Coordinates of N, CA and C and ligand atoms in Angstrom, one line a residue:
M1 N -31.8 4.9 2.9 CA -32.3 3.1 3.8 C -31.9 3.3 4.8
R2 N -32.6 3.0 6.2 CA -32.4 3.1 8.0 C -31.7 1.8 8.4
I3 N -30.9 1.7 8.9 CA -30.5 0.5 9.6 C -31.1 0.1 10.9
D4 N -32.3 -0.6 11.3 CA -32.8 -1.1 12.6 C -31.3 -1.6 13.9
K5 N -31.7 -0.7 14.7 CA -30.8 -1.3 15.5 C -30.6 -2.7 15.8
D6 N -31.7 -3.9 15.9 CA -31.7 -4.9 16.0 C -31.0 -5.7 14.4
S7 N -30.6 -4.9 13.6 CA -30.2 -5.9 12.4 C -28.7 -6.5 12.4
K8 N -28.4 -7.5 12.4 CA -27.0 -7.9 12.7 C -26.0 -7.4 11.3
L9 N -24.8 -7.2 11.5 CA -24.1 -6.2 9.9 C -22.7 -7.0 10.6
V10 N -22.0 -7.4 9.1 CA -20.5 -7.2 9.4 C -19.6 -6.8 8.4
V11 N -18.9 -6.1 8.5 CA -18.4 -5.1 7.7 C -16.6 -5.9 7.7
L12 N -16.5 -5.8 5.9 CA -15.1 -6.4 5.8 C -14.1 -5.5 5.4
T13 N -13.2 -5.0 5.9 CA -12.3 -3.9 5.4 C -10.9 -4.0 5.1
G14 N -10.0 -3.4 4.2 CA -8.9 -3.9 3.3 C -8.1 -3.1 3.1
A15 N -6.8 -2.6 2.2 CA -6.0 -1.1 2.7 C -6.6 -0.2 2.6
G16 N -7.9 -0.2 1.7 CA -8.3 1.2 1.3 C -8.3 2.2 2.0
V17 N -9.0 1.3 3.4 CA -9.7 2.0 4.8 C -8.6 2.9 5.4
S18 N -7.5 2.3 4.8 CA -6.4 3.2 5.3 C -5.5 3.8 4.5
A19 N -5.7 4.2 3.7 CA -5.0 4.7 2.7 C -5.2 6.3 3.0
E20 N -6.3 6.7 3.3 CA -6.6 8.5 3.6 C -5.8 8.5 5.1
S21 N -5.3 7.9 5.3 CA -4.5 7.7 6.8 C -3.1 7.7 6.6
G22 N -2.8 7.7 5.2 CA -1.6 7.4 4.7 C -0.7 6.2 4.9
L23 N -1.3 5.2 4.9 CA -0.9 3.9 4.4 C -1.7 3.4 3.0
K24 N 0.2 3.1 2.5 CA -0.4 2.6 0.9 C -0.9 1.1 0.7
T25 N -1.7 1.0 -0.1 CA -2.3 -0.4 -0.8 C -1.1 -1.1 -1.3
F26 N -2.3 -2.4 -1.5 CA -0.7 -2.9 -2.4 C -1.7 -2.8 -4.1
R27 N -2.8 -2.4 -4.2 CA -2.7 -3.0 -5.2 C -2.9 -1.4 -6.5
D28 N -2.9 -0.3 -5.5 CA -2.7 1.1 -6.1 C -1.0 0.9 -6.4
N29 N -0.1 0.2 -6.3 CA 1.0 0.4 -6.2 C 1.8 -0.7 -6.6
D30 N 1.1 -1.1 -8.3 CA 1.1 -2.4 -9.0 C 1.6 -3.7 -8.7
G31 N 1.0 -3.7 -7.0 CA 1.2 -5.3 -6.6 C 2.2 -5.2 -5.5
L32 N 3.3 -3.9 -5.0 CA 4.2 -4.1 -4.4 C 3.3 -3.2 -3.0
W33 N 4.1 -3.5 -2.1 CA 3.3 -3.1 -0.6 C 5.1 -2.5 0.2
E34 N 4.7 -0.8 -0.6 CA 5.6 0.0 0.3 C 7.3 -0.3 -0.4
N35 N 7.0 -0.8 -1.7 CA 8.2 -0.9 -2.6 C 8.5 -2.3 -2.5
Y36 N 8.2 -3.0 -1.7 CA 8.8 -3.9 -1.6 C 8.0 -4.9 -2.8
H37 N 8.4 -6.3 -3.0 CA 7.4 -7.2 -4.0 C 6.6 -8.1 -2.8
V38 N 5.8 -8.7 -3.1 CA 5.0 -9.5 -1.8 C 5.7 -10.7 -1.6
E39 N 6.5 -11.7 -2.8 CA 7.1 -12.6 -2.4 C 8.0 -12.4 -1.9
Q40 N 8.5 -10.8 -1.3 CA 10.3 -11.3 -0.5 C 9.8 -10.8 0.8
V41 N 8.7 -10.4 1.4 CA 8.7 -9.9 2.3 C 7.2 -10.6 3.3
A42 N 6.6 -11.3 2.2 CA 5.1 -11.9 2.9 C 4.4 -13.3 2.7
T43 N 5.7 -13.7 2.6 CA 5.3 -15.6 2.4 C 6.6 -16.4 3.8
P44 N 6.1 -17.2 3.6 CA 7.2 -18.1 4.9 C 8.0 -18.3 4.3
E45 N 8.6 -18.7 2.7 CA 9.7 -19.3 2.3 C 10.3 -17.8 2.0
A46 N 9.9 -16.5 2.1 CA 10.3 -15.5 2.0 C 11.3 -15.4 3.4
F47 N 10.7 -15.6 4.3 CA 11.2 -15.9 5.5 C 12.5 -16.3 6.1
L48 N 12.1 -17.8 5.6 CA 13.1 -18.6 5.8 C 14.5 -18.5 4.9
A49 N 14.0 -18.1 3.7 CA 15.2 -17.4 2.7 C 15.9 -16.1 3.6
D50 N 15.6 -15.1 4.0 CA 15.6 -14.3 4.3 C 15.2 -13.4 5.7
P51 N 15.5 -14.4 7.1 CA 14.6 -13.5 7.8 C 14.8 -12.1 8.3
E52 N 15.9 -11.7 8.0 CA 17.0 -10.1 8.6 C 15.6 -9.1 7.6
L53 N 15.7 -9.4 5.8 CA 14.9 -8.5 5.4 C 13.5 -8.4 5.7
V54 N 12.8 -9.2 6.3 CA 11.4 -9.6 6.1 C 11.8 -9.1 7.8
W55 N 12.4 -9.2 8.9 CA 12.0 -8.2 9.6 C 12.3 -7.0 9.5
R56 N 13.5 -6.2 8.4 CA 14.0 -4.9 8.3 C 12.0 -4.6 7.8
F57 N 11.6 -5.3 6.7 CA 10.6 -4.2 6.3 C 9.3 -4.1 7.4
Y58 N 8.9 -5.3 8.5 CA 8.1 -5.3 9.1 C 8.1 -4.1 10.3
K59 N 9.6 -4.2 11.0 CA 9.6 -3.0 11.6 C 9.4 -1.6 11.4
Q60 N 9.8 -1.2 9.6 CA 9.6 -0.2 9.6 C 8.0 0.0 9.5
R61 N 7.3 -0.8 9.0 CA 5.8 -0.7 9.0 C 5.2 -0.6 10.3
Y62 N 5.7 -1.3 11.6 CA 5.7 -1.2 13.1 C 5.7 0.3 13.3
F63 N 7.6 0.9 13.0 CA 7.6 2.3 13.5 C 6.5 3.2 12.8
Q64 N 6.3 3.0 11.3 CA 5.2 3.8 10.5 C 4.1 3.8 11.2
L65 N 3.4 3.3 12.0 CA 2.1 3.3 12.6 C 2.4 4.3 13.8
N66 N 3.0 4.5 14.2 CA 3.1 5.9 15.6 C 2.8 7.1 14.4
E67 N 2.9 7.2 13.2 CA 3.0 8.6 11.9 C 1.5 8.3 11.8
V68 N 0.8 7.3 11.6 CA -0.8 8.0 11.2 C -1.9 7.6 12.4
K69 N -3.0 7.8 12.0 CA -3.9 7.7 13.0 C -5.6 7.6 12.1
P70 N -6.2 7.1 13.0 CA -7.5 7.1 12.1 C -7.8 8.2 11.6
N71 N -8.8 7.5 10.0 CA -9.3 8.6 9.7 C -10.9 8.6 9.5
P72 N -11.2 9.6 9.0 CA -12.7 9.8 8.9 C -13.4 8.4 8.6
A73 N -13.0 7.7 8.3 CA -13.7 5.8 7.7 C -13.9 5.5 8.6
H74 N -12.7 5.4 9.6 CA -12.7 4.6 11.1 C -13.8 5.1 11.7
H75 N -13.5 6.4 12.1 CA -14.4 6.7 13.1 C -16.0 6.5 12.9
A76 N -16.5 7.0 11.4 CA -17.8 6.5 10.9 C -18.3 4.7 11.6
L77 N -16.9 3.9 11.1 CA -17.4 2.7 11.9 C -17.4 2.2 13.3
K78 N -16.6 3.5 13.9 CA -16.6 3.1 15.4 C -18.3 4.0 15.6
K79 N -18.8 4.8 15.2 CA -20.3 5.4 15.7 C -21.0 4.2 15.2
L80 N -20.8 3.2 14.1 CA -21.3 2.4 13.7 C -21.7 1.2 14.6
E81 N -21.0 1.0 14.9 CA -20.5 -0.5 16.5 C -21.1 0.0 17.6
D82 N -21.3 1.8 17.7 CA -22.1 2.0 19.0 C -23.3 2.4 19.0
Y83 N -24.1 2.1 17.6 CA -25.2 2.2 17.2 C -25.6 0.6 17.2
L84 N -25.2 -0.1 16.9 CA -25.7 -1.5 16.7 C -25.1 -2.5 17.7
E85 N -24.5 -1.5 18.5 CA -23.7 -2.5 19.4 C -22.6 -3.9 19.1
D86 N -23.3 -5.0 20.2 CA -22.7 -6.5 19.6 C -23.4 -6.8 18.0
N87 N -23.9 -6.3 17.6 CA -24.9 -6.8 16.2 C -23.8 -6.4 14.9
L88 N -22.5 -5.8 15.3 CA -21.8 -5.4 14.5 C -20.4 -6.0 14.6
W89 N -20.0 -6.6 13.6 CA -18.8 -7.1 13.8 C -18.0 -7.0 12.7
L90 N -16.8 -6.7 13.1 CA -16.5 -5.9 12.2 C -14.7 -6.8 11.7
V91 N -14.5 -7.5 10.6 CA -13.7 -8.4 10.3 C -12.8 -7.7 9.2
T92 N -10.9 -7.3 9.7 CA -10.4 -6.5 8.9 C -9.2 -7.0 8.3
Q93 N -8.6 -7.0 7.2 CA -7.9 -7.8 6.2 C -6.3 -6.9 6.8
N94 N -6.4 -5.6 7.3 CA -5.8 -4.6 7.5 C -5.0 -5.0 9.0
V95 N -3.7 -5.1 8.8 CA -2.8 -5.6 10.0 C -2.0 -4.2 11.1
D96 N -2.9 -3.1 10.9 CA -2.2 -1.8 11.3 C -3.3 -1.7 12.5
G97 N -4.0 -1.9 12.9 CA -4.9 -2.2 14.3 C -5.4 -0.7 14.8
L98 N -5.4 -0.1 13.0 CA -6.4 1.5 13.1 C -7.8 1.7 13.5
H99 N -8.5 0.2 13.5 CA -10.1 0.2 13.7 C -10.2 -0.3 15.6
L100 N -9.0 -0.7 16.4 CA -9.0 -0.7 17.6 C -8.4 0.3 18.3
I101 N -7.8 1.4 17.3 CA -7.6 2.9 17.8 C -8.8 3.7 18.0
A102 N -9.1 3.5 17.0 CA -10.7 4.2 16.6 C -11.7 3.7 17.8
G103 N -11.6 2.9 18.6 CA -12.4 2.4 18.8 C -13.2 1.3 19.3
N104 N -13.0 0.7 18.3 CA -14.1 -0.7 17.8 C -13.5 -1.7 18.6
K105 N -14.7 -2.3 19.1 CA -14.1 -3.2 20.0 C -14.4 -4.9 19.3
N106 N -15.4 -4.8 18.7 CA -15.6 -6.4 17.8 C -15.0 -6.3 16.7
V107 N -13.8 -6.3 16.6 CA -12.7 -6.7 15.9 C -12.1 -7.7 15.8
I108 N -11.8 -8.5 14.7 CA -11.3 -9.7 14.1 C -10.5 -9.3 12.9
E109 N -9.0 -9.4 13.5 CA -7.5 -9.4 12.8 C -7.8 -10.4 12.0
M110 N -8.0 -10.9 10.8 CA -7.9 -12.0 9.9 C -6.5 -12.2 9.8
H111 N -6.0 -11.3 9.1 CA -4.5 -11.3 8.9 C -3.4 -11.3 9.8
G112 N -3.9 -10.8 11.1 CA -2.9 -10.7 11.9 C -2.4 -9.3 12.3
S113 N -1.8 -8.9 13.0 CA -1.2 -7.3 13.4 C -0.2 -6.9 13.3
L114 N 0.5 -6.0 13.1 CA 1.9 -5.7 13.1 C 2.6 -5.5 14.5
R115 N 1.8 -5.4 15.4 CA 1.7 -4.9 16.9 C 2.3 -6.4 18.1
T116 N 1.8 -7.6 17.4 CA 2.5 -8.8 17.6 C 3.3 -9.6 16.8
C117 N 4.1 -10.8 17.9 CA 5.3 -11.3 17.5 C 4.9 -12.6 17.7
F118 N 5.4 -13.3 17.2 CA 5.4 -15.0 18.0 C 6.9 -15.6 17.1
C119 N 7.0 -16.6 18.5 CA 8.3 -17.5 18.0 C 8.1 -18.7 17.0
S120 N 8.6 -18.5 15.6 CA 8.7 -19.4 15.0 C 8.9 -20.8 15.5
R121 N 9.5 -21.4 16.6 CA 10.2 -22.3 16.9 C 8.7 -22.9 17.9
C122 N 8.5 -22.1 19.3 CA 7.8 -22.8 20.2 C 6.1 -21.8 20.1
H123 N 6.0 -21.0 19.7 CA 4.7 -20.2 19.2 C 4.6 -19.1 20.7
Q124 N 5.5 -19.4 21.4 CA 5.1 -18.0 22.3 C 5.2 -16.9 21.6
N125 N 4.0 -16.5 21.9 CA 3.0 -14.9 21.7 C 4.2 -13.5 22.6
Y126 N 4.4 -12.6 21.8 CA 4.8 -11.3 22.2 C 4.4 -10.0 21.8
Q127 N 4.1 -9.4 23.0 CA 3.4 -7.7 21.9 C 5.1 -6.9 21.4
M128 N 4.9 -6.4 20.0 CA 6.0 -5.9 19.7 C 6.7 -5.1 20.6
V129 N 6.1 -4.2 21.7 CA 7.1 -3.5 22.4 C 7.7 -4.4 23.8
E130 N 7.4 -5.4 23.7 CA 8.3 -6.1 24.4 C 9.9 -6.5 24.3
V131 N 9.7 -6.3 22.6 CA 10.5 -7.2 22.1 C 11.9 -6.2 21.5
N132 N 13.1 -6.4 21.4 CA 14.1 -6.1 21.6 C 14.5 -6.1 19.6
L133 N 13.8 -4.7 19.9 CA 14.3 -4.6 18.1 C 15.3 -3.8 17.6
D134 N 16.3 -3.7 18.3 CA 17.5 -3.4 18.1 C 18.4 -4.5 17.1
S135 N 17.9 -5.7 17.7 CA 18.6 -7.1 17.1 C 18.0 -7.2 15.8
A136 N 18.6 -7.8 14.5 CA 18.2 -8.1 13.3 C 17.5 -8.8 13.1
I137 N 17.5 -9.9 13.9 CA 16.6 -11.0 14.1 C 15.8 -11.1 15.6
P138 N 14.9 -10.7 15.9 CA 14.6 -10.9 17.7 C 14.7 -12.4 17.9
L139 N 14.9 -12.9 19.0 CA 14.9 -14.0 19.4 C 14.3 -14.2 20.5
C140 N 13.6 -15.6 21.0 CA 12.2 -15.5 21.7 C 13.0 -16.0 23.0
E141 N 12.6 -15.3 24.4 CA 13.1 -15.4 25.2 C 13.2 -16.4 26.5
K142 N 11.9 -17.5 26.0 CA 11.8 -19.1 26.2 C 12.6 -20.1 25.3
C143 N 12.8 -19.9 24.5 CA 13.6 -21.0 23.8 C 14.7 -20.5 22.7
G144 N 15.1 -19.6 22.3 CA 15.7 -18.6 21.3 C 15.7 -19.1 19.8
G145 N 14.4 -19.1 19.7 CA 14.2 -19.8 18.7 C 13.7 -17.9 17.7
Y146 N 13.8 -18.2 16.5 CA 13.2 -16.9 15.7 C 12.0 -16.2 16.2
L147 N 11.7 -15.1 16.4 CA 10.9 -14.5 16.7 C 10.4 -14.3 14.9
R148 N 8.9 -14.2 14.7 CA 8.6 -13.4 13.6 C 7.2 -12.7 13.8
P149 N 7.0 -12.0 12.5 CA 5.7 -10.9 12.8 C 4.6 -11.8 12.6
D150 N 3.7 -11.3 13.4 CA 2.4 -12.0 13.6 C 1.6 -11.4 12.2
I151 N 1.9 -12.1 10.8 CA 1.2 -11.2 9.8 C 0.7 -13.0 9.0
V152 N -0.5 -12.6 8.8 CA -0.7 -14.4 8.1 C -0.2 -13.8 7.0
W153 N 1.1 -14.7 6.0 CA 1.6 -14.8 4.6 C 0.6 -15.2 3.8
F154 N 1.2 -14.9 2.6 CA 0.5 -16.0 1.4 C 1.0 -17.2 1.7
G155 N -0.2 -18.2 1.2 CA 0.4 -19.6 1.7 C -0.6 -19.9 3.2
E156 N -0.8 -19.1 4.0 CA -1.2 -19.4 5.3 C -2.4 -19.0 5.6
V157 N -3.2 -19.5 6.9 CA -4.5 -19.7 6.9 C -4.9 -18.8 7.8
P158 N -5.8 -17.6 7.6 CA -6.0 -16.9 7.9 C -6.7 -16.8 9.5
Y159 N -6.6 -16.3 10.3 CA -7.2 -16.5 11.6 C -8.7 -16.4 11.6
H160 N -9.1 -17.3 12.9 CA -10.8 -17.3 13.0 C -11.7 -17.4 11.8
M161 N -11.4 -18.3 11.0 CA -12.2 -18.5 9.7 C -13.4 -18.9 10.2
G162 N -13.3 -19.7 11.1 CA -14.5 -20.5 11.6 C -16.0 -19.5 11.9
R163 N -15.6 -18.5 13.1 CA -16.2 -17.4 13.6 C -16.6 -17.0 12.5
I164 N -15.8 -16.5 11.2 CA -16.3 -15.2 10.1 C -17.2 -16.1 9.7
Y165 N -16.8 -17.8 9.1 CA -17.9 -17.8 8.3 C -19.4 -17.9 9.3
N166 N -19.2 -18.4 10.6 CA -20.1 -18.2 11.3 C -21.4 -16.8 11.2
L167 N -20.4 -15.8 11.3 CA -21.0 -14.0 10.9 C -21.5 -14.0 9.9
L168 N -20.7 -14.9 8.9 CA -21.5 -13.8 7.4 C -22.5 -14.9 6.8
Q169 N -23.1 -15.8 7.7 CA -24.1 -17.2 7.5 C -25.3 -16.5 8.6
N170 N -25.2 -15.5 9.0 CA -26.7 -14.8 10.5 C -26.2 -13.4 10.1
T171 N -26.0 -12.9 9.1 CA -25.8 -11.1 8.7 C -27.0 -11.1 8.0
D172 N -27.9 -9.8 8.3 CA -28.8 -9.2 7.4 C -27.8 -8.3 6.4
Y173 N -27.0 -7.6 7.2 CA -25.9 -6.4 5.9 C -24.2 -7.2 6.1
F174 N -23.9 -7.2 5.0 CA -22.7 -6.8 4.9 C -22.1 -6.4 4.0
L175 N -21.1 -5.4 4.3 CA -20.5 -4.1 4.0 C -19.1 -4.4 4.0
V176 N -18.6 -3.9 2.3 CA -17.2 -4.4 2.0 C -16.6 -3.2 1.2
I177 N -15.3 -2.5 2.5 CA -14.8 -1.1 2.3 C -13.3 -1.5 1.6
G178 N -12.7 -1.0 0.5 CA -11.6 -0.9 0.9 C -10.9 -1.6 0.0
T179 N -11.2 -3.0 -0.4 CA -10.7 -4.3 -0.5 C -10.9 -4.4 -2.5
S180 N -9.8 -5.0 -2.7 CA -9.8 -5.2 -4.3 C -10.8 -6.4 -4.5
G181 N -11.0 -7.5 -3.7 CA -11.6 -8.2 -4.4 C -11.3 -9.0 -5.1
I182 N -9.7 -9.3 -4.6 CA -8.5 -10.4 -5.3 C -8.2 -11.5 -4.6
V183 N -7.6 -11.0 -2.7 CA -6.9 -11.7 -2.6 C -7.9 -12.7 -1.4
Y184 N -8.0 -13.8 -1.8 CA -8.9 -15.2 -0.7 C -7.9 -15.3 0.2
P185 N -8.9 -15.7 1.1 CA -10.3 -16.1 1.2 C -11.8 -15.0 1.2
A186 N -10.7 -13.7 1.6 CA -11.8 -12.5 1.9 C -12.2 -12.3 1.0
A187 N -11.6 -12.5 -0.3 CA -12.8 -12.6 -1.9 C -13.7 -12.9 -1.6
G188 N -13.7 -14.3 -1.0 CA -14.6 -14.9 -1.4 C -15.8 -14.6 -0.2
F189 N -15.8 -14.1 1.1 CA -16.7 -13.2 1.6 C -18.3 -13.0 1.5
L190 N -18.2 -12.6 0.0 CA -19.6 -11.8 -0.8 C -20.3 -12.4 -0.9
M191 N -19.4 -13.7 -1.9 CA -20.4 -14.8 -1.9 C -21.2 -15.7 -0.5
I192 N -20.5 -15.6 -0.2 CA -21.1 -16.1 1.5 C -22.5 -15.7 1.9
A193 N -22.0 -14.2 1.9 CA -23.2 -13.4 2.7 C -24.2 -13.2 1.5
M194 N -24.0 -13.1 0.5 CA -25.2 -13.0 -0.3 C -26.0 -14.5 -0.4
D195 N -25.0 -15.7 -0.4 CA -26.0 -17.1 -1.0 C -26.8 -17.3 0.9
S196 N -26.4 -16.3 1.9 CA -27.2 -16.3 2.9 C -28.5 -15.3 3.4
G197 N -28.3 -14.4 2.1 CA -29.5 -13.9 1.9 C -29.4 -12.6 2.6
A198 N -28.3 -11.9 2.7 CA -27.7 -10.5 3.2 C -27.8 -9.6 2.2
R199 N -28.0 -8.0 2.4 CA -28.0 -7.3 1.4 C -26.6 -6.8 1.7
T200 N -25.7 -6.8 0.3 CA -24.5 -6.5 0.3 C -24.4 -4.7 -0.2
I201 N -23.0 -4.4 0.2 CA -23.2 -2.8 -0.1 C -21.9 -2.9 0.0
G202 N -21.2 -2.2 -0.9 CA -19.8 -1.8 -0.7 C -19.7 -0.5 -1.3
V203 N -18.0 -0.4 -0.7 CA -17.6 1.1 -0.7 C -16.2 0.9 -1.4
N204 N -15.8 1.6 -2.0 CA -14.7 1.4 -2.6 C -13.9 2.3 -3.8
F205 N -12.8 2.7 -3.8 CA -12.0 3.6 -5.3 C -12.8 3.6 -6.1
E206 N -12.4 2.3 -6.9 CA -12.8 1.9 -8.3 C -13.9 0.0 -8.0
A207 N -14.7 -0.2 -9.0 CA -15.1 -1.5 -8.4 C -14.5 -2.6 -8.8
P208 N -14.7 -3.2 -7.3 CA -13.9 -4.7 -7.1 C -13.9 -5.7 -7.7
R209 N -13.1 -6.4 -7.9 CA -13.6 -7.8 -8.4 C -14.3 -8.5 -8.9
N210 N -15.0 -8.5 -7.6 CA -16.4 -9.1 -7.4 C -17.1 -8.4 -7.1
A211 N -17.6 -7.1 -7.9 CA -18.3 -6.1 -7.9 C -20.2 -7.0 -7.8
S212 N -20.0 -7.8 -8.7 CA -21.0 -8.2 -9.4 C -22.0 -8.4 -8.1
M213 N -22.0 -8.9 -7.1 CA -22.1 -9.5 -5.7 C -22.6 -8.6 -5.1
I214 N -22.3 -7.5 -5.4 CA -22.6 -6.5 -4.2 C -24.0 -5.6 -5.2
D215 N -25.4 -5.9 -4.2 CA -26.3 -4.6 -3.9 C -26.2 -3.4 -4.0
E216 N -25.4 -2.8 -3.6 CA -25.4 -1.2 -3.3 C -23.7 -0.6 -3.5
F217 N -23.6 -0.1 -4.3 CA -22.2 0.0 -4.5 C -21.9 2.0 -4.4
H218 N -20.9 1.9 -3.6 CA -20.8 3.5 -3.6 C -19.5 3.9 -4.1
S219 N -19.2 4.5 -5.2 CA -17.8 4.7 -5.8 C -17.1 6.0 -5.2
G220 N -15.6 6.2 -4.9 CA -15.2 6.8 -4.1 C -14.4 6.6 -3.0
K221 N -13.5 8.0 -1.9 CA -13.3 7.4 -1.1 C -13.6 6.7 0.4
A222 N -13.1 6.1 0.9 CA -13.9 5.6 2.2 C -14.2 6.3 3.1
G223 N -13.4 7.8 3.2 CA -13.5 8.8 4.2 C -14.4 9.6 3.9
E224 N -14.6 9.8 2.6 CA -15.3 10.7 2.2 C -16.7 10.4 2.1
I225 N -17.1 9.0 1.7 CA -18.6 8.3 1.5 C -18.8 7.8 3.3
L226 N -18.6 7.7 4.0 CA -18.9 6.5 5.0 C -19.7 7.1 6.0
P227 N -18.5 8.8 6.3 CA -19.5 9.3 7.1 C -21.1 9.3 6.8
G228 N -21.3 9.7 5.9 CA -22.6 10.4 5.3 C -23.5 9.1 5.5
L229 N -23.1 8.2 4.8 CA -24.1 6.8 4.7 C -24.0 6.5 6.1
V230 N -23.0 6.5 7.1 CA -23.7 6.1 8.3 C -24.9 7.0 9.1
E231 N -24.2 8.2 8.8 CA -25.6 9.0 9.0 C -27.1 8.8 8.9
R232 N -26.9 8.4 7.9 CA -28.2 8.2 7.1 C -28.7 6.9 7.6
W233 N -27.4 5.7 7.7 CA -28.6 4.3 8.0 C -28.6 4.4 9.5
I234 N -28.3 5.6 10.6 CA -28.5 5.4 12.0 C -29.7 6.4 12.4
G235 N -29.6 7.2 11.4 CA -30.6 8.0 11.0 C -30.7 10.1 11.5
Q236 N -29.4 10.0 11.6 CA -29.0 11.1 12.2 C -28.8 12.5 11.4
Ligands
LIG301 P1 -5.2 -4.0 -2.1 O1 -4.3 -3.2 -2.2 O2 -5.7 -5.3 -2.8 O3 -7.0 -3.0 -2.4 C1 -6.9 -1.9 -2.0 C2 -8.1 -1.4 -2.6 O4 -8.7 -0.5 -1.8 C3 -8.2 -0.9 -4.1 O5 -9.7 -1.9 -4.5 C4 -8.6 0.3 -4.2 O6 -8.8 0.9 -4.9 C5 -9.1 0.5 -2.8 N1 -9.1 2.2 -2.3 C6 -7.7 2.5 -2.8 N2 -8.3 3.7 -1.8 C7 -9.5 3.6 -1.3 C8 -9.9 4.8 -0.5 N3 -9.5 6.0 0.1 N4 -11.0 4.6 0.2 C9 -11.6 3.2 -0.8 N5 -11.2 2.4 -1.4 C10 -10.0 2.6 -1.8 O7 -6.1 -4.4 -0.3 P2 -6.8 -5.8 -0.1 O8 -7.7 -6.1 -1.0 O9 -6.8 -5.5 1.7 O10 -5.8 -6.6 0.3 C11 -4.2 -6.6 0.3 C12 -3.5 -7.2 2.1 O11 -2.7 -6.5 2.0 C13 -4.4 -7.1 2.7 O12 -4.7 -8.6 2.8 C14 -3.6 -7.0 3.8 O13 -3.5 -7.2 5.1 C15 -2.1 -6.4 3.4 N6 -1.9 -4.6 3.7 C16 -2.3 -4.4 4.8 C17 -2.2 -3.2 5.0 C18 -2.6 -2.4 6.0 O14 -2.8 -2.8 7.0 N7 -2.9 -1.1 6.2 C19 -1.5 -1.9 3.7 C20 -1.4 -2.7 2.9 C21 -1.3 -3.9 2.6

């Protein structure tokens, strides 16, 4: 199959796309994120109960980014954007920023980013590099409130949902990579794209839970499968 340059394509990526960069996923580790239970580190309640622990966890995740780089799956998606230009939008559940480092510009980070944080009281935004991470709980320079990682935790509403739904309703192709199809609302995107008439394509290590809505499924590692697929789609 060749993808026409004028076609619209939306990509959704999950933790699996960064696995070959050395970042662990949730599902492959019994629901643990780098050995922590998600309820301990990825809910607003966890932050209220123990902000120091939550900060310790996200500082580690942030520092870990210095040791990882984009893998062939990220590079293939950059190549696809170079071909389709603004007809491609990449929605990611990942918070590692590796798509941006690979050079993709049309990226929507629906679950936030490890590289930013904001004040839990006055909502002032900060880049992580501006913040004193030696402090156990970094404080807002403006109001003295607790800063918190800019991560959409379980129970919170992901970013840019209106824009994402609009893209899904107007796309010719929907490509889903490295996501378990369990975490909503992202797990529901396949249904929306399918109802809107898009051709749906999946690349995942194992069949995701919502695999029945995928027209064309490629089983295996994203970094091994995606470069070849993209070459075929763009005709190289
Ligand atoms: P998940 O952990 O629930 O599922 C990952 C999926 O990727 C699994 O189905 C697995 O089979 C597949 N997979 C593993 N290695 C793969 C590979 N090399 N190639 C292709 N597929 C592979 O991840 P999720 O669905 O994205 O949901 C987890 C949530 O956790 C996300 O919302 C995300 O914000 C957060 N998270 C982010 C990161 C990150 O930013 N890198 C890492 C862990 C968790």
